[in-house]
Amino acid sequence: MAAYQATEFSAPVVHYLRRNVSEADEGGGALTVGVLPAGAIVVGAGIIVATAFNGTSPIVQIGTSGDADGFATNLALGTAGNIVWDELATSNDLYSTSEVTVTTTVTATGNDSTAGYGVVYVSFIPNNGNGRSS
């Protein structure tokens, strides 16, 4: 699957990147979710678990190619729902002056899942060029 480049809609709205994941992705290494444009600020991340993963302690990491768990660390996939990020207060990955590739990694600590499906998302606000830049 090709990585989707983030695009900017010419209105003040929150943008997003998303990627479907399933039990087949467990243990497959980092998967590309998409690319954040330079100057974007991340305002949310998580996974919508539509079908609970049934392996031994299935988890997901969400971050960047330079920090695999920069947005979310070890989010549990065993229950359906919106499992939200846990790194908001301490992440130094929420802003970058250059493009950043967003990744996700699905793993299990024991037996791999035979069922499970979810949608990883990262929401962000693109740089609108107003004000001073860093």
Short mmCIF file of N, CA, C and O in Angstrom, two decimals:
data_model
loop_
_atom_site.label_atom_id
_atom_site.label_comp_id
_atom_site.label_asym_id
_atom_site.label_seq_id
_atom_site.Cartn_x
_atom_site.Cartn_y
_atom_site.Cartn_z
N MET A 1 0.84 -1.17 0.00
CA MET A 1 0.00 0.00 0.00
C MET A 1 0.88 1.24 0.00
O MET A 1 1.80 1.36 0.79
N ALA A 2 0.60 2.16 -0.85
CA ALA A 2 1.37 3.39 -0.93
C ALA A 2 1.05 4.29 0.26
O ALA A 2 -0.08 4.32 0.74
N ALA A 3 2.04 5.01 0.73
CA ALA A 3 1.81 5.97 1.82
C ALA A 3 1.06 7.17 1.26
O ALA A 3 1.40 7.67 0.20
N TYR A 4 0.06 7.60 1.98
CA TYR A 4 -0.70 8.75 1.53
C TYR A 4 -0.07 10.02 2.06
O TYR A 4 0.25 10.13 3.23
N GLN A 5 0.12 10.96 1.19
CA GLN A 5 0.65 12.26 1.55
C GLN A 5 -0.50 13.09 2.10
O GLN A 5 -1.57 13.14 1.51
N ALA A 6 -0.28 13.72 3.24
CA ALA A 6 -1.30 14.59 3.79
C ALA A 6 -1.52 15.77 2.85
O ALA A 6 -0.58 16.27 2.24
N THR A 7 -2.75 16.19 2.72
CA THR A 7 -3.07 17.33 1.89
C THR A 7 -3.81 18.35 2.73
O THR A 7 -4.37 18.02 3.78
N GLU A 8 -3.83 19.57 2.28
CA GLU A 8 -4.50 20.62 3.05
C GLU A 8 -5.74 21.10 2.33
O GLU A 8 -5.70 21.47 1.16
N PHE A 9 -6.84 21.05 3.02
CA PHE A 9 -8.10 21.59 2.55
C PHE A 9 -8.08 23.07 2.90
O PHE A 9 -7.65 23.46 3.99
N SER A 10 -8.53 23.92 2.01
CA SER A 10 -8.40 25.37 2.22
C SER A 10 -9.50 25.92 3.12
O SER A 10 -10.21 26.86 2.78
N ALA A 11 -9.66 25.31 4.28
CA ALA A 11 -10.59 25.76 5.31
C ALA A 11 -9.98 25.39 6.66
O ALA A 11 -9.18 24.46 6.74
N PRO A 12 -10.35 26.09 7.72
CA PRO A 12 -9.78 25.80 9.02
C PRO A 12 -10.41 24.55 9.65
O PRO A 12 -11.32 24.64 10.47
N VAL A 13 -9.93 23.38 9.25
CA VAL A 13 -10.46 22.11 9.76
C VAL A 13 -9.30 21.22 10.22
O VAL A 13 -8.16 21.41 9.81
N VAL A 14 -9.62 20.28 11.08
CA VAL A 14 -8.64 19.30 11.51
C VAL A 14 -8.52 18.23 10.43
O VAL A 14 -9.52 17.75 9.91
N HIS A 15 -7.30 17.88 10.08
CA HIS A 15 -7.02 16.86 9.07
C HIS A 15 -6.69 15.55 9.76
O HIS A 15 -6.51 15.52 10.98
N TYR A 16 -6.57 14.48 9.00
CA TYR A 16 -6.26 13.19 9.61
C TYR A 16 -5.51 12.28 8.65
O TYR A 16 -5.56 12.44 7.44
N LEU A 17 -4.84 11.31 9.24
CA LEU A 17 -4.28 10.17 8.53
C LEU A 17 -4.93 8.94 9.14
O LEU A 17 -5.23 8.94 10.34
N ARG A 18 -5.15 7.90 8.37
CA ARG A 18 -5.72 6.67 8.92
C ARG A 18 -5.20 5.46 8.18
O ARG A 18 -4.80 5.55 7.02
N ARG A 19 -5.23 4.32 8.88
CA ARG A 19 -4.81 3.06 8.28
C ARG A 19 -5.54 1.92 8.97
O ARG A 19 -5.61 1.86 10.19
N ASN A 20 -6.09 1.03 8.18
CA ASN A 20 -6.72 -0.17 8.72
C ASN A 20 -5.65 -1.17 9.14
O ASN A 20 -4.64 -1.32 8.45
N VAL A 21 -5.86 -1.85 10.26
CA VAL A 21 -4.97 -2.91 10.72
C VAL A 21 -5.81 -4.11 11.15
O VAL A 21 -6.97 -3.95 11.52
N SER A 22 -5.19 -5.29 11.11
CA SER A 22 -5.90 -6.49 11.52
C SER A 22 -4.94 -7.45 12.20
O SER A 22 -3.74 -7.17 12.31
N GLU A 23 -5.47 -8.60 12.61
CA GLU A 23 -4.62 -9.61 13.25
C GLU A 23 -3.49 -10.06 12.33
O GLU A 23 -2.42 -10.46 12.80
N ALA A 24 -3.67 -9.94 11.04
CA ALA A 24 -2.63 -10.34 10.08
C ALA A 24 -1.40 -9.42 10.16
O ALA A 24 -0.32 -9.79 9.70
N ASP A 25 -1.56 -8.23 10.75
CA ASP A 25 -0.45 -7.29 10.86
C ASP A 25 0.41 -7.50 12.11
O ASP A 25 1.47 -6.88 12.24
N GLU A 26 -0.03 -8.36 13.04
CA GLU A 26 0.74 -8.61 14.25
C GLU A 26 2.11 -9.17 13.90
O GLU A 26 2.24 -10.10 13.10
N GLY A 27 3.13 -8.58 14.48
CA GLY A 27 4.49 -9.06 14.27
C GLY A 27 5.09 -8.69 12.94
O GLY A 27 6.20 -9.10 12.62
N GLY A 28 4.40 -7.88 12.15
CA GLY A 28 4.89 -7.52 10.82
C GLY A 28 5.78 -6.30 10.79
O GLY A 28 6.18 -5.86 9.72
N GLY A 29 6.09 -5.74 11.94
CA GLY A 29 6.92 -4.54 11.97
C GLY A 29 6.12 -3.28 11.77
O GLY A 29 4.89 -3.29 11.73
N ALA A 30 6.82 -2.18 11.61
CA ALA A 30 6.18 -0.87 11.46
C ALA A 30 5.47 -0.76 10.12
O ALA A 30 6.01 -1.11 9.09
N LEU A 31 4.24 -0.26 10.17
CA LEU A 31 3.43 -0.01 8.98
C LEU A 31 3.27 1.50 8.81
O LEU A 31 3.07 2.21 9.79
N THR A 32 3.34 1.99 7.59
CA THR A 32 3.19 3.41 7.35
C THR A 32 1.72 3.80 7.37
O THR A 32 0.89 3.18 6.69
N VAL A 33 1.39 4.82 8.17
CA VAL A 33 0.04 5.37 8.22
C VAL A 33 -0.08 6.49 7.20
O VAL A 33 -1.08 6.61 6.52
N GLY A 34 0.95 7.32 7.08
CA GLY A 34 0.95 8.42 6.14
C GLY A 34 2.06 9.40 6.49
O GLY A 34 2.92 9.10 7.31
N VAL A 35 2.00 10.58 5.89
CA VAL A 35 3.04 11.59 6.09
C VAL A 35 2.40 12.88 6.57
O VAL A 35 1.49 13.40 5.92
N LEU A 36 2.90 13.40 7.71
CA LEU A 36 2.46 14.70 8.19
C LEU A 36 3.22 15.79 7.44
O LEU A 36 4.43 15.69 7.27
N PRO A 37 2.53 16.85 7.01
CA PRO A 37 3.24 17.93 6.32
C PRO A 37 4.08 18.73 7.31
O PRO A 37 3.81 18.75 8.51
N ALA A 38 5.10 19.40 6.81
CA ALA A 38 5.96 20.25 7.64
C ALA A 38 5.12 21.28 8.39
O ALA A 38 4.23 21.89 7.81
N GLY A 39 5.41 21.45 9.67
CA GLY A 39 4.72 22.46 10.47
C GLY A 39 3.38 22.05 11.03
O GLY A 39 2.74 22.82 11.74
N ALA A 40 2.92 20.84 10.74
CA ALA A 40 1.64 20.37 11.28
C ALA A 40 1.77 20.12 12.78
O ALA A 40 2.85 19.79 13.27
N ILE A 41 0.67 20.27 13.51
CA ILE A 41 0.65 19.92 14.93
C ILE A 41 -0.36 18.79 15.14
O ILE A 41 -1.49 18.85 14.66
N VAL A 42 0.09 17.75 15.81
CA VAL A 42 -0.76 16.59 16.09
C VAL A 42 -1.64 16.90 17.29
O VAL A 42 -1.15 17.34 18.33
N VAL A 43 -2.95 16.69 17.14
CA VAL A 43 -3.90 16.99 18.21
C VAL A 43 -4.66 15.76 18.70
O VAL A 43 -5.46 15.85 19.63
N GLY A 44 -4.42 14.62 18.09
CA GLY A 44 -5.10 13.40 18.53
C GLY A 44 -4.55 12.18 17.82
O GLY A 44 -3.97 12.29 16.75
N ALA A 45 -4.70 11.03 18.46
CA ALA A 45 -4.29 9.77 17.86
C ALA A 45 -4.95 8.63 18.63
O ALA A 45 -5.33 8.80 19.79
N GLY A 46 -5.06 7.51 17.99
CA GLY A 46 -5.64 6.34 18.65
C GLY A 46 -6.00 5.28 17.64
O GLY A 46 -5.56 5.30 16.49
N ILE A 47 -6.81 4.33 18.11
CA ILE A 47 -7.30 3.26 17.24
C ILE A 47 -8.75 2.99 17.58
O ILE A 47 -9.12 2.89 18.76
N ILE A 48 -9.56 2.88 16.56
CA ILE A 48 -10.94 2.42 16.72
C ILE A 48 -10.89 0.91 16.54
O ILE A 48 -10.62 0.44 15.43
N VAL A 49 -11.09 0.16 17.60
CA VAL A 49 -11.10 -1.29 17.52
C VAL A 49 -12.54 -1.72 17.23
O VAL A 49 -13.42 -1.57 18.06
N ALA A 50 -12.78 -2.20 16.01
CA ALA A 50 -14.11 -2.63 15.60
C ALA A 50 -14.36 -4.08 16.00
O ALA A 50 -15.45 -4.44 16.42
N THR A 51 -13.34 -4.92 15.84
CA THR A 51 -13.38 -6.33 16.26
C THR A 51 -12.21 -6.55 17.21
O THR A 51 -11.06 -6.35 16.81
N ALA A 52 -12.49 -6.91 18.45
CA ALA A 52 -11.43 -7.08 19.44
C ALA A 52 -10.43 -8.14 18.98
O ALA A 52 -10.81 -9.16 18.39
N PHE A 53 -9.16 -7.89 19.22
CA PHE A 53 -8.10 -8.85 18.92
C PHE A 53 -8.11 -9.91 20.02
O PHE A 53 -8.29 -9.58 21.20
N ASN A 54 -7.91 -11.18 19.66
CA ASN A 54 -8.07 -12.25 20.63
C ASN A 54 -6.79 -12.98 21.00
O ASN A 54 -6.82 -14.02 21.63
N GLY A 55 -5.64 -12.42 20.66
CA GLY A 55 -4.36 -13.05 21.02
C GLY A 55 -3.98 -12.76 22.46
O GLY A 55 -4.77 -12.23 23.24
N THR A 56 -2.76 -13.10 22.82
CA THR A 56 -2.26 -12.85 24.16
C THR A 56 -1.72 -11.42 24.24
O THR A 56 -0.70 -11.11 23.63
N SER A 57 -2.42 -10.58 24.96
CA SER A 57 -2.03 -9.17 25.16
C SER A 57 -1.69 -8.45 23.87
O SER A 57 -0.60 -7.89 23.71
N PRO A 58 -2.62 -8.38 22.90
CA PRO A 58 -2.36 -7.63 21.67
C PRO A 58 -2.31 -6.13 21.95
O PRO A 58 -3.14 -5.61 22.70
N ILE A 59 -1.32 -5.46 21.36
CA ILE A 59 -1.14 -4.02 21.57
C ILE A 59 -0.77 -3.34 20.26
O ILE A 59 -0.36 -3.98 19.31
N VAL A 60 -0.90 -2.02 20.28
CA VAL A 60 -0.49 -1.21 19.14
C VAL A 60 0.34 -0.03 19.64
O VAL A 60 0.09 0.49 20.73
N GLN A 61 1.34 0.34 18.85
CA GLN A 61 2.13 1.55 19.05
C GLN A 61 1.80 2.49 17.89
O GLN A 61 1.62 2.03 16.76
N ILE A 62 1.75 3.78 18.16
CA ILE A 62 1.54 4.77 17.11
C ILE A 62 2.57 5.86 17.32
O ILE A 62 2.73 6.37 18.43
N GLY A 63 3.30 6.19 16.26
CA GLY A 63 4.33 7.22 16.38
C GLY A 63 4.87 7.63 15.04
O GLY A 63 4.14 7.70 14.06
N THR A 64 6.17 7.84 15.01
CA THR A 64 6.82 8.28 13.78
C THR A 64 7.93 7.31 13.43
O THR A 64 8.30 6.45 14.23
N SER A 65 8.49 7.48 12.25
CA SER A 65 9.60 6.60 11.84
C SER A 65 10.81 6.78 12.76
O SER A 65 11.62 5.88 12.88
N GLY A 66 10.91 7.89 13.46
CA GLY A 66 12.01 8.13 14.39
C GLY A 66 11.68 7.80 15.83
O GLY A 66 12.57 7.72 16.67
N ASP A 67 10.40 7.61 16.16
CA ASP A 67 9.95 7.33 17.53
C ASP A 67 8.65 6.54 17.44
O ASP A 67 7.56 7.11 17.43
N ALA A 68 8.77 5.23 17.37
CA ALA A 68 7.64 4.34 17.06
C ALA A 68 6.46 4.46 18.02
O ALA A 68 5.33 4.14 17.66
N ASP A 69 6.70 4.90 19.26
CA ASP A 69 5.60 5.05 20.21
C ASP A 69 5.45 6.50 20.67
O ASP A 69 5.03 6.79 21.78
N GLY A 70 5.77 7.43 19.79
CA GLY A 70 5.73 8.85 20.13
C GLY A 70 4.34 9.39 20.42
O GLY A 70 4.20 10.39 21.12
N PHE A 71 3.29 8.75 19.90
CA PHE A 71 1.92 9.20 20.14
C PHE A 71 1.17 8.25 21.07
O PHE A 71 0.33 8.69 21.86
N ALA A 72 1.42 6.96 20.96
CA ALA A 72 0.70 5.98 21.77
C ALA A 72 1.59 4.78 22.05
O ALA A 72 2.22 4.26 21.14
N THR A 73 1.61 4.36 23.31
CA THR A 73 2.45 3.25 23.74
C THR A 73 1.59 2.12 24.28
O THR A 73 0.81 2.33 25.22
N ASN A 74 1.70 0.94 23.68
CA ASN A 74 1.05 -0.27 24.19
C ASN A 74 -0.45 -0.13 24.44
O ASN A 74 -0.96 -0.53 25.48
N LEU A 75 -1.17 0.44 23.46
CA LEU A 75 -2.62 0.51 23.59
C LEU A 75 -3.20 -0.88 23.43
O LEU A 75 -2.91 -1.58 22.46
N ALA A 76 -4.00 -1.32 24.39
CA ALA A 76 -4.58 -2.67 24.39
C ALA A 76 -5.66 -2.79 23.33
O ALA A 76 -6.52 -1.92 23.18
N LEU A 77 -5.62 -3.91 22.58
CA LEU A 77 -6.56 -4.14 21.48
C LEU A 77 -7.60 -5.21 21.78
O LEU A 77 -8.33 -5.63 20.90
N GLY A 78 -7.67 -5.67 23.03
CA GLY A 78 -8.56 -6.77 23.39
C GLY A 78 -10.01 -6.39 23.60
O GLY A 78 -10.85 -7.25 23.84
N THR A 79 -10.34 -5.10 23.50
CA THR A 79 -11.70 -4.63 23.70
C THR A 79 -12.07 -3.68 22.57
O THR A 79 -11.26 -2.82 22.20
N ALA A 80 -13.28 -3.80 22.06
CA ALA A 80 -13.75 -2.89 21.02
C ALA A 80 -13.95 -1.50 21.60
O ALA A 80 -14.29 -1.34 22.78
N GLY A 81 -13.71 -0.47 20.80
CA GLY A 81 -13.92 0.91 21.23
C GLY A 81 -12.88 1.84 20.66
O GLY A 81 -12.02 1.44 19.87
N ASN A 82 -12.94 3.09 21.09
CA ASN A 82 -11.97 4.10 20.69
C ASN A 82 -10.88 4.14 21.76
O ASN A 82 -11.07 4.68 22.84
N ILE A 83 -9.74 3.55 21.46
CA ILE A 83 -8.63 3.49 22.40
C ILE A 83 -7.70 4.66 22.05
O ILE A 83 -7.04 4.64 21.01
N VAL A 84 -7.66 5.68 22.89
CA VAL A 84 -6.98 6.93 22.56
C VAL A 84 -5.54 6.96 23.05
O VAL A 84 -5.15 6.22 23.94
N TRP A 85 -4.78 7.86 22.46
CA TRP A 85 -3.35 8.01 22.74
C TRP A 85 -3.08 8.29 24.21
O TRP A 85 -3.94 8.79 24.92
N ASP A 86 -1.87 7.98 24.62
CA ASP A 86 -1.48 8.17 26.01
C ASP A 86 -0.22 8.99 26.17
O ASP A 86 0.33 9.09 27.25
N GLU A 87 0.28 9.61 25.11
CA GLU A 87 1.55 10.33 25.16
C GLU A 87 1.39 11.85 24.98
O GLU A 87 2.38 12.55 24.82
N LEU A 88 0.18 12.36 25.04
CA LEU A 88 -0.07 13.77 24.78
C LEU A 88 0.76 14.70 25.67
O LEU A 88 1.39 15.63 25.19
N ALA A 89 0.80 14.43 26.95
CA ALA A 89 1.45 15.35 27.89
C ALA A 89 2.97 15.34 27.80
O ALA A 89 3.61 16.31 28.19
N THR A 90 3.55 14.25 27.29
CA THR A 90 5.01 14.14 27.34
C THR A 90 5.68 13.97 25.98
O THR A 90 6.90 13.89 25.91
N SER A 91 4.92 13.92 24.91
CA SER A 91 5.50 13.67 23.59
C SER A 91 6.22 14.89 23.04
O SER A 91 5.71 16.01 23.11
N ASN A 92 7.39 14.66 22.47
CA ASN A 92 8.08 15.73 21.76
C ASN A 92 7.94 15.55 20.25
O ASN A 92 8.68 16.12 19.47
N ASP A 93 6.97 14.74 19.84
CA ASP A 93 6.73 14.44 18.42
C ASP A 93 5.49 15.14 17.86
O ASP A 93 5.05 14.82 16.77
N LEU A 94 4.92 16.06 18.61
CA LEU A 94 3.66 16.68 18.20
C LEU A 94 3.83 17.79 17.16
O LEU A 94 2.86 18.24 16.58
N TYR A 95 5.08 18.20 16.92
CA TYR A 95 5.35 19.27 15.97
C TYR A 95 6.71 19.02 15.33
O TYR A 95 7.65 18.61 16.00
N SER A 96 6.80 19.28 14.04
CA SER A 96 8.08 19.19 13.35
C SER A 96 8.12 20.21 12.23
O SER A 96 7.10 20.46 11.57
N THR A 97 9.28 20.77 12.00
CA THR A 97 9.43 21.75 10.92
C THR A 97 9.58 21.07 9.55
O THR A 97 9.55 21.74 8.53
N SER A 98 9.71 19.74 9.55
CA SER A 98 9.82 19.00 8.29
C SER A 98 8.74 17.91 8.22
O SER A 98 8.09 17.61 9.23
N GLU A 99 8.56 17.34 7.04
CA GLU A 99 7.60 16.23 6.90
C GLU A 99 8.00 15.08 7.81
O GLU A 99 9.18 14.83 8.02
N VAL A 100 7.00 14.37 8.33
CA VAL A 100 7.24 13.26 9.24
C VAL A 100 6.37 12.08 8.83
O VAL A 100 5.16 12.24 8.62
N THR A 101 6.98 10.91 8.72
CA THR A 101 6.22 9.69 8.42
C THR A 101 5.64 9.13 9.70
O THR A 101 6.36 8.91 10.68
N VAL A 102 4.34 8.89 9.71
CA VAL A 102 3.64 8.31 10.86
C VAL A 102 3.57 6.80 10.66
O VAL A 102 3.26 6.32 9.56
N THR A 103 3.88 6.05 11.73
CA THR A 103 3.87 4.59 11.66
C THR A 103 3.01 3.99 12.77
O THR A 103 2.70 4.66 13.76
N THR A 104 2.66 2.73 12.59
CA THR A 104 1.98 1.97 13.63
C THR A 104 2.54 0.55 13.63
O THR A 104 2.92 0.04 12.58
N THR A 105 2.59 -0.05 14.80
CA THR A 105 3.10 -1.41 14.94
C THR A 105 2.14 -2.20 15.82
O THR A 105 1.82 -1.77 16.93
N VAL A 106 1.68 -3.35 15.30
CA VAL A 106 0.75 -4.21 16.04
C VAL A 106 1.51 -5.46 16.47
O VAL A 106 2.15 -6.11 15.64
N THR A 107 1.44 -5.79 17.77
CA THR A 107 2.14 -6.97 18.28
C THR A 107 1.28 -7.67 19.33
O THR A 107 0.28 -7.12 19.80
N ALA A 108 1.71 -8.86 19.71
CA ALA A 108 1.12 -9.60 20.82
C ALA A 108 2.28 -10.17 21.64
O ALA A 108 3.31 -10.53 21.08
N THR A 109 2.11 -10.22 22.96
CA THR A 109 3.20 -10.69 23.80
C THR A 109 3.30 -12.21 23.85
O THR A 109 4.29 -12.75 24.32
N GLY A 110 2.28 -12.90 23.37
CA GLY A 110 2.28 -14.36 23.36
C GLY A 110 1.72 -14.86 22.04
O GLY A 110 2.25 -14.57 20.99
N ASN A 111 0.61 -15.58 22.12
CA ASN A 111 -0.03 -16.11 20.93
C ASN A 111 -0.60 -14.99 20.08
O ASN A 111 -1.26 -14.08 20.58
N ASP A 112 -0.35 -15.05 18.76
CA ASP A 112 -0.92 -14.06 17.85
C ASP A 112 -2.43 -14.22 17.79
O ASP A 112 -2.98 -15.30 18.02
N SER A 113 -3.10 -13.13 17.46
CA SER A 113 -4.56 -13.14 17.34
C SER A 113 -4.98 -13.87 16.07
O SER A 113 -4.26 -13.88 15.07
N THR A 114 -6.15 -14.47 16.13
CA THR A 114 -6.76 -15.08 14.94
C THR A 114 -7.93 -14.24 14.46
O THR A 114 -8.53 -14.54 13.43
N ALA A 115 -8.27 -13.20 15.22
CA ALA A 115 -9.32 -12.26 14.84
C ALA A 115 -8.92 -10.89 15.39
O ALA A 115 -8.19 -10.79 16.38
N GLY A 116 -9.38 -9.86 14.74
CA GLY A 116 -9.13 -8.50 15.19
C GLY A 116 -9.05 -7.54 14.03
O GLY A 116 -8.49 -7.87 12.98
N TYR A 117 -9.67 -6.38 14.21
CA TYR A 117 -9.67 -5.36 13.15
C TYR A 117 -9.83 -3.99 13.80
O TYR A 117 -10.63 -3.81 14.72
N GLY A 118 -9.05 -3.03 13.31
CA GLY A 118 -9.18 -1.67 13.81
C GLY A 118 -8.68 -0.66 12.81
O GLY A 118 -8.10 -1.01 11.78
N VAL A 119 -8.90 0.62 13.13
CA VAL A 119 -8.47 1.72 12.29
C VAL A 119 -7.63 2.68 13.13
O VAL A 119 -8.13 3.29 14.07
N VAL A 120 -6.35 2.76 12.81
CA VAL A 120 -5.43 3.69 13.47
C VAL A 120 -5.65 5.07 12.85
O VAL A 120 -5.80 5.19 11.64
N TYR A 121 -5.67 6.11 13.70
CA TYR A 121 -5.84 7.46 13.18
C TYR A 121 -4.90 8.43 13.91
O TYR A 121 -4.54 8.22 15.07
N VAL A 122 -4.51 9.47 13.19
CA VAL A 122 -3.75 10.59 13.75
C VAL A 122 -4.40 11.85 13.19
O VAL A 122 -4.50 12.02 11.98
N SER A 123 -4.87 12.72 14.07
CA SER A 123 -5.48 13.97 13.61
C SER A 123 -4.50 15.11 13.84
O SER A 123 -3.74 15.12 14.81
N PHE A 124 -4.51 16.08 12.93
CA PHE A 124 -3.54 17.16 12.99
C PHE A 124 -4.10 18.44 12.36
O PHE A 124 -5.06 18.41 11.59
N ILE A 125 -3.46 19.54 12.73
CA ILE A 125 -3.79 20.84 12.15
C ILE A 125 -2.59 21.27 11.31
O ILE A 125 -1.48 21.38 11.83
N PRO A 126 -2.79 21.48 10.01
CA PRO A 126 -1.67 21.89 9.16
C PRO A 126 -1.25 23.33 9.47
O PRO A 126 -2.02 24.11 10.01
N ASN A 127 -0.03 23.64 9.11
CA ASN A 127 0.49 24.99 9.27
C ASN A 127 -0.24 25.91 8.30
O ASN A 127 -0.27 25.65 7.10
N ASN A 128 -0.83 26.98 8.82
CA ASN A 128 -1.54 27.92 7.94
C ASN A 128 -0.69 29.12 7.56
O ASN A 128 -1.15 30.02 6.88
N GLY A 129 0.55 29.16 8.03
CA GLY A 129 1.44 30.25 7.66
C GLY A 129 1.26 31.54 8.43
O GLY A 129 1.97 32.49 8.20
N ASN A 130 0.30 31.59 9.35
CA ASN A 130 0.07 32.81 10.12
C ASN A 130 1.06 32.89 11.28
O ASN A 130 1.38 31.90 11.91
N GLY A 131 1.56 34.05 11.53
CA GLY A 131 2.43 34.27 12.66
C GLY A 131 3.88 33.88 12.39
O GLY A 131 4.25 33.52 11.28
N ARG A 132 4.67 33.92 13.41
CA ARG A 132 6.09 33.63 13.34
C ARG A 132 6.31 32.13 13.35
O ARG A 132 5.62 31.39 14.03
N SER A 133 7.27 31.65 12.59
CA SER A 133 7.57 30.21 12.61
C SER A 133 8.85 29.99 13.38
O SER A 133 9.68 30.87 13.51
N SER A 134 9.00 28.76 13.89
CA SER A 134 10.21 28.46 14.68
C SER A 134 11.32 27.95 13.83
O SER A 134 11.17 27.51 12.74
#
